[in-house]
PDB file of C-alpha atoms in Angstrom:
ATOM      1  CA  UNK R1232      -8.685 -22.307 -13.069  1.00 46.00           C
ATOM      2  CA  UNK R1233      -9.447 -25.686 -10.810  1.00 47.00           C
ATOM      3  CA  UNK R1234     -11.442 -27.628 -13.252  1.00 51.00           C
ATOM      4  CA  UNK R1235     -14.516 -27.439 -10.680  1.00 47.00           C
ATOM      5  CA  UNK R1236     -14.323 -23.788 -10.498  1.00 45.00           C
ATOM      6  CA  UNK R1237     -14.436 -23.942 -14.117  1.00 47.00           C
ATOM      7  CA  UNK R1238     -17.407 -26.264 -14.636  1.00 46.00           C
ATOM      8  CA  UNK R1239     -19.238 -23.783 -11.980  1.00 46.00           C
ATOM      9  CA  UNK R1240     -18.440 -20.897 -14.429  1.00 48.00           C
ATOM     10  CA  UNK R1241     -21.075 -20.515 -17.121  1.00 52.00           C
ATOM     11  CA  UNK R1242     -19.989 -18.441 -19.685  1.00 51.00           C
ATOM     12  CA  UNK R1243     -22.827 -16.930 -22.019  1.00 48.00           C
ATOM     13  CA  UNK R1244     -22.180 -17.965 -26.163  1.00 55.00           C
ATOM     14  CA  UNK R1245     -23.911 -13.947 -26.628  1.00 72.00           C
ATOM     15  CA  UNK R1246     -24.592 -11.553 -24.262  1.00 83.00           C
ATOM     16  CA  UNK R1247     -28.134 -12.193 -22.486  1.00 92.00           C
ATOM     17  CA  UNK R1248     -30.878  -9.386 -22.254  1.00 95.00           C
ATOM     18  CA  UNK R1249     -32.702  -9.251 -18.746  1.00 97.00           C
ATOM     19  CA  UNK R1250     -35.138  -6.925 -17.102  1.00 96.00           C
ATOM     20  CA  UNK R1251     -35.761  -6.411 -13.633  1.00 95.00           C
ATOM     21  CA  UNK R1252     -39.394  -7.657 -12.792  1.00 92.00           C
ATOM     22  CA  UNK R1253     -40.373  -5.841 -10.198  1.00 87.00           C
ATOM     23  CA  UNK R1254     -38.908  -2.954  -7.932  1.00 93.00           C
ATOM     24  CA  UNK R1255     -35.154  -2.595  -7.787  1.00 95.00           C
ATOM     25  CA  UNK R1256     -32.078  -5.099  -7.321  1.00 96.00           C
ATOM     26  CA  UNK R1257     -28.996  -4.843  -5.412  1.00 97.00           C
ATOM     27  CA  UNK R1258     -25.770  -4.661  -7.920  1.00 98.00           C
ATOM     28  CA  UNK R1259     -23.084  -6.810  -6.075  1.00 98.00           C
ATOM     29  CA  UNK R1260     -19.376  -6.689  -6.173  1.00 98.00           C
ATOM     30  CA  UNK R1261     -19.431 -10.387  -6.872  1.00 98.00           C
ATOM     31  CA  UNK R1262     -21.841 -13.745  -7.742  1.00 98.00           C
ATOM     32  CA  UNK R1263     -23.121 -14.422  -4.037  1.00 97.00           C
ATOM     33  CA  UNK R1264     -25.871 -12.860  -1.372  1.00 95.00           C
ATOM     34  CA  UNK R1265     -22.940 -12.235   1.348  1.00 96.00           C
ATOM     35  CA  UNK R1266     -20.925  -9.485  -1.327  1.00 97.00           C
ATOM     36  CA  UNK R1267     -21.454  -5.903  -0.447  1.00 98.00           C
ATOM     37  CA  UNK R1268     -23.832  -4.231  -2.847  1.00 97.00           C
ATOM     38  CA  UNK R1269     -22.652  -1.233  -5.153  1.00 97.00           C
ATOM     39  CA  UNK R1270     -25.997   0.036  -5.877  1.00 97.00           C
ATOM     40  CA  UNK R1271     -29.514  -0.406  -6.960  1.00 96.00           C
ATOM     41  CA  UNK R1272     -31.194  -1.116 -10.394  1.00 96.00           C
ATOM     42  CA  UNK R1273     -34.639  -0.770 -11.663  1.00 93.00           C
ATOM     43  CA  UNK R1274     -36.558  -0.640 -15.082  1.00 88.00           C
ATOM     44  CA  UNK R1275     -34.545  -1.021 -17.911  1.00 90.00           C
ATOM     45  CA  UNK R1276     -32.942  -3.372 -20.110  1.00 95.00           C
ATOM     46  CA  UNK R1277     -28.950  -4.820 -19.095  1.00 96.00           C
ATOM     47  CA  UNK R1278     -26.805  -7.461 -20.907  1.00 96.00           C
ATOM     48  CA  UNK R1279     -25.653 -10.133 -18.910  1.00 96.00           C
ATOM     49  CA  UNK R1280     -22.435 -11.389 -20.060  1.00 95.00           C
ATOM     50  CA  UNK R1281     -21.629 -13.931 -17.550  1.00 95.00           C
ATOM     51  CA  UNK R1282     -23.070 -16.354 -14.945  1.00 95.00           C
ATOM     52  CA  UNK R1283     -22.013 -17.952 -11.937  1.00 96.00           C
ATOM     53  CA  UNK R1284     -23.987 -19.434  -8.506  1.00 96.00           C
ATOM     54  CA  UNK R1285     -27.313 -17.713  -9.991  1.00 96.00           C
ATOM     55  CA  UNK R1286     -26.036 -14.443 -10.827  1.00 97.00           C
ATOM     56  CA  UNK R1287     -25.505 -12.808 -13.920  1.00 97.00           C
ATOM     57  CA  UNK R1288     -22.265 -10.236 -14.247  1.00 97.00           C
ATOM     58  CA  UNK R1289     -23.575  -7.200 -15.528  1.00 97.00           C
ATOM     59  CA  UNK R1290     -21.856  -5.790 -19.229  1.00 96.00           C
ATOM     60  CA  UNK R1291     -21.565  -2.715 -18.014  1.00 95.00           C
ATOM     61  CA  UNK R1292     -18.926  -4.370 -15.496  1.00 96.00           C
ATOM     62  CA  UNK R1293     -21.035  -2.620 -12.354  1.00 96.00           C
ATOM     63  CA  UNK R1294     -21.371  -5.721 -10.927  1.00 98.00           C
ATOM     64  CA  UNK R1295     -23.717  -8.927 -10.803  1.00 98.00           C
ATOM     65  CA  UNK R1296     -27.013  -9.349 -10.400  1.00 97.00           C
ATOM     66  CA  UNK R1297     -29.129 -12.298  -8.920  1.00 97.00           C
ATOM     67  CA  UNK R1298     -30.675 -13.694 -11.845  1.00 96.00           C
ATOM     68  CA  UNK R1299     -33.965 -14.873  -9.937  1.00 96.00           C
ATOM     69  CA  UNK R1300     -34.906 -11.688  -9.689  1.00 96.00           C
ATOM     70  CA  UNK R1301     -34.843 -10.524 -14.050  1.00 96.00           C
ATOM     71  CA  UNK R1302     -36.786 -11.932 -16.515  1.00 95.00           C
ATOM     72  CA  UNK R1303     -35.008 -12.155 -19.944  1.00 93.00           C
ATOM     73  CA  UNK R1304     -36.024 -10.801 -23.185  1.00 92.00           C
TER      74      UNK R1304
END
């Protein structure tokens, strides 16, 4: 990868634990606003095991999530 791409990458040492705090959250096909949501998530607990531009990829590998929107635990 271009070394700024890579710097931009975040990659998590362990898988994080988030929750969703309040209602549900779009699951996106990839780490930005503008990529077409897969579905919806609420309640719960979900591993994050990535993070890029403020979203989290999801462990499951449904997608990522915007992490402003979880709380982790």
């Amino acid at each position: 990868l271009h070394k700024a791409i890579r710097r931009q990458r975040q990659m998590c040492k362990e898988t994080d634990r988030v929750q969703v705090k309040t209602g549900s959250i779009p699951v996106r096909k990839g780490p930005a606003k503008t990529c077409r949501s897969v579905k919806r998530i609420s309640g719960g607990t979900f591993e994050i095991t990535e993070e890029k531009n403020g979203f989290g990829k999801l462990k499951s590998g449904a997608g990522w999530i915007y992490l402003k929107k979880v709380k982790r635990v």
